[in-house]
Tab-separated table of C-alpha atoms in Angstrom:
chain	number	residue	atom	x	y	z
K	1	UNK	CA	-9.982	-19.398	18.392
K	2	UNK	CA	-6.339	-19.474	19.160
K	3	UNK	CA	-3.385	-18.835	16.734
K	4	UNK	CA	0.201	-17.564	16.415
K	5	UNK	CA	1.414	-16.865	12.885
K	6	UNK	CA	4.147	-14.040	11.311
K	7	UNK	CA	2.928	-10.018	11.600
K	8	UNK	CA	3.922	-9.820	7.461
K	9	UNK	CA	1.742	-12.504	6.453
K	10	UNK	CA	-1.136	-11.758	8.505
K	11	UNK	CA	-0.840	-7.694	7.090
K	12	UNK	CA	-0.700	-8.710	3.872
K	13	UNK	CA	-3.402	-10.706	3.579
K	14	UNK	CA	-5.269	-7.992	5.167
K	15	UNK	CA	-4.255	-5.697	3.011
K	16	UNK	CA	-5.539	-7.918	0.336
K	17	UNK	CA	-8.796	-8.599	2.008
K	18	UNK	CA	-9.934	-5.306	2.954
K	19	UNK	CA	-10.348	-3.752	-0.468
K	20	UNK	CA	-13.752	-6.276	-0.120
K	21	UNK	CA	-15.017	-4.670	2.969
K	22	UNK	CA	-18.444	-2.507	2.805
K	23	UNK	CA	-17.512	1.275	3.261
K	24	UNK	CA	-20.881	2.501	3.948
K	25	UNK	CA	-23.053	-0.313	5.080
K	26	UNK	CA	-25.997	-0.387	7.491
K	27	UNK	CA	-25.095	-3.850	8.301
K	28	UNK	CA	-21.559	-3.817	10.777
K	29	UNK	CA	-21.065	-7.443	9.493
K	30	UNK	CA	-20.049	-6.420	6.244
K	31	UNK	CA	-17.838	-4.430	7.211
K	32	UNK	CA	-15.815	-6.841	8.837
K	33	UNK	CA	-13.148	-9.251	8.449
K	34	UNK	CA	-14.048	-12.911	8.998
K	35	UNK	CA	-11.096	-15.034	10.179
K	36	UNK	CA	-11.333	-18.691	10.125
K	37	UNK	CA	-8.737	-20.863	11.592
K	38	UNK	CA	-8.560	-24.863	10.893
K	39	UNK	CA	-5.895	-27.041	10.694
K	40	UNK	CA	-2.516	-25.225	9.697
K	41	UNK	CA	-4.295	-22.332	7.779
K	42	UNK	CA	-6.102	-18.854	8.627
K	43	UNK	CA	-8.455	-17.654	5.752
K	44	UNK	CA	-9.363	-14.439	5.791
K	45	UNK	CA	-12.437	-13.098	3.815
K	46	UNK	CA	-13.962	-10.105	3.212
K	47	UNK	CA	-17.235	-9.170	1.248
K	48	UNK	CA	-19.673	-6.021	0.559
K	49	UNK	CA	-21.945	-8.024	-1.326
K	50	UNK	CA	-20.829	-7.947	-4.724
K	51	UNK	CA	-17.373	-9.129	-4.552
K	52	UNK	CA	-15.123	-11.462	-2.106
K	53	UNK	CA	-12.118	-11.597	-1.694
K	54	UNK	CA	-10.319	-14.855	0.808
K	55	UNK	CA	-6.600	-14.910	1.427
K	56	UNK	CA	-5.234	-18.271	3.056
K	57	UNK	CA	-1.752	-18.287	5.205
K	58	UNK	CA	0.018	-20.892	7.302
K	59	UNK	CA	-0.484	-20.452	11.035
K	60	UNK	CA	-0.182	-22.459	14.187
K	61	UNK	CA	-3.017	-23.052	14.503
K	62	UNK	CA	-3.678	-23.526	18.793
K	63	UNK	CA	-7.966	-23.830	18.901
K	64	UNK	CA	-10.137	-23.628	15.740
K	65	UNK	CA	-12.680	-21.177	15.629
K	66	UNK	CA	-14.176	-18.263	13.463
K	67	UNK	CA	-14.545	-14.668	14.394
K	68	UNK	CA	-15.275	-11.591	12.118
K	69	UNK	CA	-12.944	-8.170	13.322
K	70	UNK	CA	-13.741	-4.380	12.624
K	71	UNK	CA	-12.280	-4.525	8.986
K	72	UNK	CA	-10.472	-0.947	8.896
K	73	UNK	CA	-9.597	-0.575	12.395
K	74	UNK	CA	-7.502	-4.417	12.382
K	75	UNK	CA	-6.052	-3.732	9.246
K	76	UNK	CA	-4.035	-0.470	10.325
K	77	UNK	CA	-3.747	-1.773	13.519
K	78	UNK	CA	-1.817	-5.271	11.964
K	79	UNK	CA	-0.071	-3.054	9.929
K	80	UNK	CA	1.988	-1.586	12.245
K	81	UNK	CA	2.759	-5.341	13.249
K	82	UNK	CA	4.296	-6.416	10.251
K	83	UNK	CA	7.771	-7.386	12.189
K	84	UNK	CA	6.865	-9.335	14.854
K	85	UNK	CA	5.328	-12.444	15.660
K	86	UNK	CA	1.611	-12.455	16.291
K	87	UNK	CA	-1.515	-14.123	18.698
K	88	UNK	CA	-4.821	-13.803	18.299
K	89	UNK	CA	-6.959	-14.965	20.616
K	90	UNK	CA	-10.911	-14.750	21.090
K	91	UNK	CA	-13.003	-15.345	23.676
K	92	UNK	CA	-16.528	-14.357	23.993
K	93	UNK	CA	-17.038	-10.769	22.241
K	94	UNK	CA	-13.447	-9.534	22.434
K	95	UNK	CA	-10.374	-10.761	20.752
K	96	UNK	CA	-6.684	-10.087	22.144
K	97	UNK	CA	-3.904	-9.363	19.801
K	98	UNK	CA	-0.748	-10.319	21.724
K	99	UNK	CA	2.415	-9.179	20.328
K	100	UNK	CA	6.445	-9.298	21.882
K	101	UNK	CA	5.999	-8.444	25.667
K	102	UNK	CA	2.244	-6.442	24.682
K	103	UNK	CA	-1.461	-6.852	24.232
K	104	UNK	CA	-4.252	-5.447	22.092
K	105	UNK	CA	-8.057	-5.976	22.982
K	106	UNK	CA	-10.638	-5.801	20.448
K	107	UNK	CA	-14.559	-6.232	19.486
K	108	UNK	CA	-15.636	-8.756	17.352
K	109	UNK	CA	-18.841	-9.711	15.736
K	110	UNK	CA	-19.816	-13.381	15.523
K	111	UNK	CA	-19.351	-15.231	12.489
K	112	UNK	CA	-22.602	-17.174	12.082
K	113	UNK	CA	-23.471	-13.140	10.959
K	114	UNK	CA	-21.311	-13.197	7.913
K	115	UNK	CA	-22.403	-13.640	4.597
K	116	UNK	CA	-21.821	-17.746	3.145
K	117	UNK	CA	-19.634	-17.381	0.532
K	118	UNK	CA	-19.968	-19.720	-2.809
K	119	UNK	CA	-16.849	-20.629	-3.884
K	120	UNK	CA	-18.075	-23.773	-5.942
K	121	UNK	CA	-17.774	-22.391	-9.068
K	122	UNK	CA	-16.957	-24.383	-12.180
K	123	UNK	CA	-19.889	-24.462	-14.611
K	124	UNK	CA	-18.579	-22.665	-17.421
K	125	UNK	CA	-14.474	-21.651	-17.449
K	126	UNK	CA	-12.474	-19.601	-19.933
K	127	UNK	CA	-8.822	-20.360	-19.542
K	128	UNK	CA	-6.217	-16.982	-21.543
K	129	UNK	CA	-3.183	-15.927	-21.561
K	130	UNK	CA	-2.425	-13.381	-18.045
K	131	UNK	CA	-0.602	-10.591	-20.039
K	132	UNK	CA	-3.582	-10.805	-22.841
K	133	UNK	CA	-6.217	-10.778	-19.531
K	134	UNK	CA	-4.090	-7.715	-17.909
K	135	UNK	CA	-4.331	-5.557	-21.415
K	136	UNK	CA	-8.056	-6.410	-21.991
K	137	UNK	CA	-9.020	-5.276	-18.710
K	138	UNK	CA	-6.503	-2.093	-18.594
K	139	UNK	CA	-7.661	-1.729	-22.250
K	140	UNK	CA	-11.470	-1.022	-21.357
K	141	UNK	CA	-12.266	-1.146	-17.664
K	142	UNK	CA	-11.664	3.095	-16.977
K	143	UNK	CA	-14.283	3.687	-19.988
K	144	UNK	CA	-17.275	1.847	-17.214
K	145	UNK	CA	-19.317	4.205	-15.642
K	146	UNK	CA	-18.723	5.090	-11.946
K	147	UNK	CA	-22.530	6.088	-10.528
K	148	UNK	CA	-25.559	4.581	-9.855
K	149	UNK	CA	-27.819	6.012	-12.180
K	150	UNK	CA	-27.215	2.921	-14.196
K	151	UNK	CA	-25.978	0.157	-12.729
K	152	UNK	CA	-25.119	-2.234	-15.752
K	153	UNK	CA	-22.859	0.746	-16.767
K	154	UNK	CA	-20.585	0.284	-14.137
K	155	UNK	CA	-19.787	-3.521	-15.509
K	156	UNK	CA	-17.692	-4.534	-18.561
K	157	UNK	CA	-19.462	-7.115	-21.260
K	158	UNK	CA	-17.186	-10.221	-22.221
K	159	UNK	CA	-18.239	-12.019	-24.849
K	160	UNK	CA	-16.415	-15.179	-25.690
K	161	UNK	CA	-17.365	-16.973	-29.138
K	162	UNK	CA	-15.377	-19.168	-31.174
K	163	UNK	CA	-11.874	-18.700	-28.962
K	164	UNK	CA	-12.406	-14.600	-29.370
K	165	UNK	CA	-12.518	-12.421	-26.673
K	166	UNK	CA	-14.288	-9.200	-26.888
K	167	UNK	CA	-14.449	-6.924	-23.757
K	168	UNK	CA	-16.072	-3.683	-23.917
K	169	UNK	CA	-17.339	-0.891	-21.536
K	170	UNK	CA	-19.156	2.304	-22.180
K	171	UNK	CA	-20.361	5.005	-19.730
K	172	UNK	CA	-22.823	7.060	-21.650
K	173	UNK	CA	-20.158	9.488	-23.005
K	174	UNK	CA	-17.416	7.101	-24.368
K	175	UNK	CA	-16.909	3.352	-25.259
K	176	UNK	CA	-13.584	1.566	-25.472
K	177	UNK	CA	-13.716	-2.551	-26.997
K	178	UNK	CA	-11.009	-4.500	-27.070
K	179	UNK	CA	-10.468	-8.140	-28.915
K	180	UNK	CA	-8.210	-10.980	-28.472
K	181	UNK	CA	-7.846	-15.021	-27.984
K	182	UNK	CA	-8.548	-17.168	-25.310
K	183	UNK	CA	-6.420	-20.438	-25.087
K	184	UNK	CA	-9.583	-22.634	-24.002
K	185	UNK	CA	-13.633	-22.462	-23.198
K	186	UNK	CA	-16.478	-24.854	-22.573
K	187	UNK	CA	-18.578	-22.841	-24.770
K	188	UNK	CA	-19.896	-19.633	-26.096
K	189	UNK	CA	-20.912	-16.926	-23.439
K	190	UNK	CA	-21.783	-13.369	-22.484
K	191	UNK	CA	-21.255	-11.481	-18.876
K	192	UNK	CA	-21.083	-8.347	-17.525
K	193	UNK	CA	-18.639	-7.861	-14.643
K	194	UNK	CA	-18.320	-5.425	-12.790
K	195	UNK	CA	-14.996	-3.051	-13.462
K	196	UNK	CA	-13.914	-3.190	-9.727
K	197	UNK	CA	-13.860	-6.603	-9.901
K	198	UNK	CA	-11.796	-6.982	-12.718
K	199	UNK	CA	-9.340	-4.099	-11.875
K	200	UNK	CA	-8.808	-6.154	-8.524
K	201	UNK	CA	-8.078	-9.468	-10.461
K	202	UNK	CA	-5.823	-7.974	-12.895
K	203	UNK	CA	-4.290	-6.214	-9.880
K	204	UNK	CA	-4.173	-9.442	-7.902
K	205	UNK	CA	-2.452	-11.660	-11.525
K	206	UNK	CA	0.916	-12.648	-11.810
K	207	UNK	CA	2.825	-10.653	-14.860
K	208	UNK	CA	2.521	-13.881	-17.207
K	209	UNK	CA	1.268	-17.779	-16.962
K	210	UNK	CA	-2.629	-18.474	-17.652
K	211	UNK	CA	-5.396	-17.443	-15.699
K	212	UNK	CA	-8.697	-19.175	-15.574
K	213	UNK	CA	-12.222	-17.659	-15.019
K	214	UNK	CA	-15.030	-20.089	-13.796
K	215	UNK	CA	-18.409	-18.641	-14.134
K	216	UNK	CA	-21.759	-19.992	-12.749
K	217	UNK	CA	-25.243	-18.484	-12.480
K	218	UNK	CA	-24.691	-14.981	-12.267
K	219	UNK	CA	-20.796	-15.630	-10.407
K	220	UNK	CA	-17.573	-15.292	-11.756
K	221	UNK	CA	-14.703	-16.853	-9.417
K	222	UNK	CA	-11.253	-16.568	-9.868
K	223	UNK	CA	-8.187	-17.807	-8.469
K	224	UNK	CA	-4.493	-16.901	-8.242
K	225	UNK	CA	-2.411	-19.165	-5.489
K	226	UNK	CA	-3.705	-18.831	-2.011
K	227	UNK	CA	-5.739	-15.643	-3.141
K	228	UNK	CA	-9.636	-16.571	-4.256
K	229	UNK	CA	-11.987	-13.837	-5.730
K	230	UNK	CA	-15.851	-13.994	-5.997
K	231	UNK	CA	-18.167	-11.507	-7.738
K	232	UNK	CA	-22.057	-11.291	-8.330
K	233	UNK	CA	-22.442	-9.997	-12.595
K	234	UNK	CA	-25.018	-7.973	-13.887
K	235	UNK	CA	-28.178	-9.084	-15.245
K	236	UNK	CA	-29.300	-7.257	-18.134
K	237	UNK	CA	-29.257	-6.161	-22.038
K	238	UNK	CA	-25.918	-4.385	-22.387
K	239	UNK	CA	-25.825	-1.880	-25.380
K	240	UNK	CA	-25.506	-3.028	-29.035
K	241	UNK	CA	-21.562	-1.421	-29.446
K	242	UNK	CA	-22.674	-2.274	-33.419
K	243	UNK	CA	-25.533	0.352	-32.967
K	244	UNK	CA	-23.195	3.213	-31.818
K	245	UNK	CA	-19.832	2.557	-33.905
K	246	UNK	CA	-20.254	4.403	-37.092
K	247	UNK	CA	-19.852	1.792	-40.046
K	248	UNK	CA	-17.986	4.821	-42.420
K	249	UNK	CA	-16.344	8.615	-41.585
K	250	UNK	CA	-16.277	11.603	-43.458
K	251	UNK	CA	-12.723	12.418	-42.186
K	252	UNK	CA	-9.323	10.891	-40.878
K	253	UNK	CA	-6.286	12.124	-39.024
K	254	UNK	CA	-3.256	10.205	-38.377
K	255	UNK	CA	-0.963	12.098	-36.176
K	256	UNK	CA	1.777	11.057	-33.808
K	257	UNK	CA	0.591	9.978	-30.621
K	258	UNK	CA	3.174	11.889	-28.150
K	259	UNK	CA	2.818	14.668	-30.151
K	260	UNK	CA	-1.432	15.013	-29.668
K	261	UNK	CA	-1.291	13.692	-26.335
K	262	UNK	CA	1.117	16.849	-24.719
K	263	UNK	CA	-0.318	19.343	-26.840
K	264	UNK	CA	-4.021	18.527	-25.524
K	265	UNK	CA	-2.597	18.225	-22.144
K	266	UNK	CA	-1.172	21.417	-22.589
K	267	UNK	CA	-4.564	22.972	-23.625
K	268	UNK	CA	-6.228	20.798	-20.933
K	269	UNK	CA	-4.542	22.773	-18.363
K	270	UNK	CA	-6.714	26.198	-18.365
K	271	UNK	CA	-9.385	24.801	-18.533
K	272	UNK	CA	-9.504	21.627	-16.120
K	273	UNK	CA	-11.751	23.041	-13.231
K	274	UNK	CA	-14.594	23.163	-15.702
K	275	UNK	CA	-17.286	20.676	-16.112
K	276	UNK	CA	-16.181	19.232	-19.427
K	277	UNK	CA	-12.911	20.355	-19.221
K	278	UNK	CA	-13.337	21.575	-23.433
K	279	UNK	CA	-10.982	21.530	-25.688
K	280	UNK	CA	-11.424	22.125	-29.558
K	281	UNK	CA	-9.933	20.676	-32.427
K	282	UNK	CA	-9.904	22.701	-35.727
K	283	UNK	CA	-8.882	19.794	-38.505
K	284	UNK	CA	-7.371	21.304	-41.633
K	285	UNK	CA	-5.269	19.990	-44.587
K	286	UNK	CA	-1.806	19.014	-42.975
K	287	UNK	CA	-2.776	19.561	-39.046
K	288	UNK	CA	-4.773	19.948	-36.121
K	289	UNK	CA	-4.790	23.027	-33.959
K	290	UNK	CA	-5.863	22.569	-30.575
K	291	UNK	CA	-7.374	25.264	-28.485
K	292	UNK	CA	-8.669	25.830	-24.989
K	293	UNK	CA	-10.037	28.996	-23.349
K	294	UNK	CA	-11.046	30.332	-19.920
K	295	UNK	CA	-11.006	33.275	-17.610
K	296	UNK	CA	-6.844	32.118	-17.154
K	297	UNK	CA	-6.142	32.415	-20.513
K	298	UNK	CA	-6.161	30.484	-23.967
K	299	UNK	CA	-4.313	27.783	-25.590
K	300	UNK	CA	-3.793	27.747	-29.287
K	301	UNK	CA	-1.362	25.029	-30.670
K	302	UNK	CA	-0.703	23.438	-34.197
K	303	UNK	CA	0.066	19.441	-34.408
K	304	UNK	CA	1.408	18.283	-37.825
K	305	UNK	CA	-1.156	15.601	-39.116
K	306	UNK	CA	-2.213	13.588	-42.501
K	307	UNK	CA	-5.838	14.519	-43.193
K	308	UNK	CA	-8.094	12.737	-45.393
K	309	UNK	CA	-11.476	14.298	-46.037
K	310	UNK	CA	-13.502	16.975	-44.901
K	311	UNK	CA	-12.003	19.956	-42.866
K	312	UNK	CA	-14.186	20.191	-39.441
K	313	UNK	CA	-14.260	21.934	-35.916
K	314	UNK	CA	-15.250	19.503	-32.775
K	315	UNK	CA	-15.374	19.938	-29.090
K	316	UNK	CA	-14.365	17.434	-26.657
K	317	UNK	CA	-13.667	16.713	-22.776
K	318	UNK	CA	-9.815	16.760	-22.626
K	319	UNK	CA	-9.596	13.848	-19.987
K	320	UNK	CA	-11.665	11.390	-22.688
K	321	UNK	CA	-9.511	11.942	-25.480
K	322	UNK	CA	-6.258	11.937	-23.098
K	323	UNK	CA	-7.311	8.608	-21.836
K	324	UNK	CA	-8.395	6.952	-25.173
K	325	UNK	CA	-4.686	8.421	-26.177
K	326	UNK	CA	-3.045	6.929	-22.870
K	327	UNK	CA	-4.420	3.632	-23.786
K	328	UNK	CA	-3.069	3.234	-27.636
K	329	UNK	CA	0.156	1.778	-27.599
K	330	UNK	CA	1.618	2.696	-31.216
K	331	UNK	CA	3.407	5.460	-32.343
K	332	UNK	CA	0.751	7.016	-34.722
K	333	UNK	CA	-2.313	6.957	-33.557
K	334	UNK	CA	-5.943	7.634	-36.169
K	335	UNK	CA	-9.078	10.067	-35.092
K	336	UNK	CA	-11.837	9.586	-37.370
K	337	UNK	CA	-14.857	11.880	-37.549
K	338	UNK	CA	-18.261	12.617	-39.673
K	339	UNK	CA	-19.118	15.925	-38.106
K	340	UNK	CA	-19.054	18.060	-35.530
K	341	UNK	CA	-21.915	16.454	-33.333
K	342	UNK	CA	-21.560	13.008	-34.523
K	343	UNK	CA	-19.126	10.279	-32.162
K	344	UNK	CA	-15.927	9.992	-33.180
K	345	UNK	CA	-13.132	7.162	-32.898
K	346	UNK	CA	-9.401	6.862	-31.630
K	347	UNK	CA	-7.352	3.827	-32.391
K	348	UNK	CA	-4.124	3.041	-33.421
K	349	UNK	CA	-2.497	2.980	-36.749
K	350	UNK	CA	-1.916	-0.692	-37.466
K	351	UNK	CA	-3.028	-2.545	-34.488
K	352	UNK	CA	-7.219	-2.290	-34.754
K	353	UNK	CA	-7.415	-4.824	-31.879
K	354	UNK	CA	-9.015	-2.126	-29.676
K	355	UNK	CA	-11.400	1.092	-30.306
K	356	UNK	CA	-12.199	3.911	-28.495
K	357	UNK	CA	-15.575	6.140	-29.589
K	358	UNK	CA	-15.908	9.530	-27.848
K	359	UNK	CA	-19.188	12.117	-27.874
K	360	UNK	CA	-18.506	15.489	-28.854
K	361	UNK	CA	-19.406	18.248	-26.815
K	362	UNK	CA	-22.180	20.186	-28.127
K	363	UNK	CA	-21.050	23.895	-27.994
K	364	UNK	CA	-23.065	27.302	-29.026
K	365	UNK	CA	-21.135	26.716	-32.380
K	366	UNK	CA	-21.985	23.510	-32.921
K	367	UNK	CA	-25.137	22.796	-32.015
């Protein structure tokens, strides 16, 4: 393989690429880069398994070939390439990088290792709007759960029926579900896909236009200009979110949002290098304090608030509520509770489009 093409192209498609690449992997292969040169384009691709990611570019292309490169180690290396004009060229187990009056050597892997990638992926395709795909995702996605322990957990369900949209993701301690429209579907359907591979599309999307997801046998493909993404979903029985939501509450606050937010902040500061990072909310006629303690010290703040219903005391990890809070966009924002041990809900005011249900924290008090 033999080709000369710009150092800023070549980096950023790297840089695109590489987010793909296995970090801990028994198998070197994955953590390549394959580069594949034919005609006037070089596609790079990069894959750990679960998703793919392929960036095309233009090149002059000199002698067609593929070759799969140390993923990390070319992609800082390119990097500091970005103004010049590039070569690559492989022969046998080493490929030269040749650049102005220099030259790089480096060890490859051969490509007949790397994983086939399916990119023939049309059975089923939802076509929505890009800025309604961005909030969806942005919406729900940092609710998913980030171990092992269960797997599903770490994926988002979308459930398309009747030109809705609902997306929602839960990790055992909180759920967030978000609705809205899609412009077009061959049918009804439900996946789960994984939250990395979302966050990298939404990452990857234009600010507006449409975007289009094709889906197919367990695959979900997507593609924005020269830029094509591939993920495996998760097979499985996601949980019922109609089990878990409460149906009525005993209690609601409505409170302004900017307000809450730095007041819990506040409070979350003594007490963020512990494991829940616990904060309490006393709810009383007209307000909410919140409260913190540690060994540092102790937080005890009033917000102004419209209660309805019963007074109560609950304990909760700062970051969930702070998030859930992040992620409302209105002004006023509404907590509703039953009790002290029971889940309780943030959403906004008037929009109801998306829901966020948080677990207490079972305290000495409350328990």
């Amino acid at each position: 393989m033999k080709v000369i093409c710009e150092g800023i192209d070549l980096s950023e498609a790297v840089f695109k690429v590489i987010k793909a690449c296995a970090s801990r992997t028994t198998v070197p292969v994955m953590e390549c880069i394959k580069i594949s040169a034919k005609n006037d384009t070089v596609t790079l691709t990069a894959t750990d398994g679960e998703i793919a990611i392929q960036k095309s570019i233009k090149a002059e292309v000199c002698e067609e070939g593929d070759i799969c490169v140390p993923g990390r180690f070319f992609g800082d290396f390119i990097k500091k390439l970005e103004g010049v004009q590039i070569t690559l060229a492989s022969e046998n187990a080493k490929l030269d990088i040749i650049y102005a009056d220099s030259q790089t050597s480096m060890q490859i892997l051969p490509a007949d290792d790397f994983p086939k990638i399916d990119v023939d992926v049309n059975e089923n395709t939802v076509v929505l709007n890009t800025a309604e795909f961005k909030r969806l995702v942005s919406a729900t996605s940092f609710c998913c759960a980030s171990d092992d322990s269960r797997p599903i957990l770490k994926g988002c369900q979308i459930i398309i029926s009747e030109g809705d949209i609902c997306v929602t993701a839960l990790d055992g301690f909180r759920l967030a579900t978000a609705k809205g429209k899609v412009i077009s579907s061959t049918g009804d359907l439900e996946i789960i896909c994984p939250a990395r591979t979302l966050n990298e599309i939404e990452k990857m999307l234009p600010a507006d236009g449409e975007t289009e997801l094709k889906i197919k046998r367990g695959v979900l493909l997507v593609c924005v200009e020269n830029t094509v993404i591939t993920s495996s979903l998760y097979n499985g029985d996601f949980i019922k979110k109609e089990n878990i939501i409460p149906k009525s509450f005993l209690t609601a606050v409505t409170v302004n949002r900017d307000l809450l937010k730095a007041s819990i902040e506040r409070a979350a500061i003594l007490v963020r290098g512990d494991r829940n990072s616990l904060i309490i909310m006393d709810v009383s006629q007209g307000k909410i304090e919140i409260s913190s303690n540690s060994e540092i010290g102790n937080v005890n703040e009033p917000v102004k608030a419209n209660v309805e219903g019963k007074d109560l005391k609950i304990a909760m990890n700062s970051k969930f509520i702070t998030e859930a809070i992040n992620a409302t966009g209105e002004e006023e924002v509404v907590l509703s509770f039953n009790n002290s041990v029971q889940p309780f809900i943030c959403e906004n005011k008037q929009n109801k489009e998306v829901l966020y249900l948080i677990l207490p924290v079972r305290t000495t008090n409350n328990a």
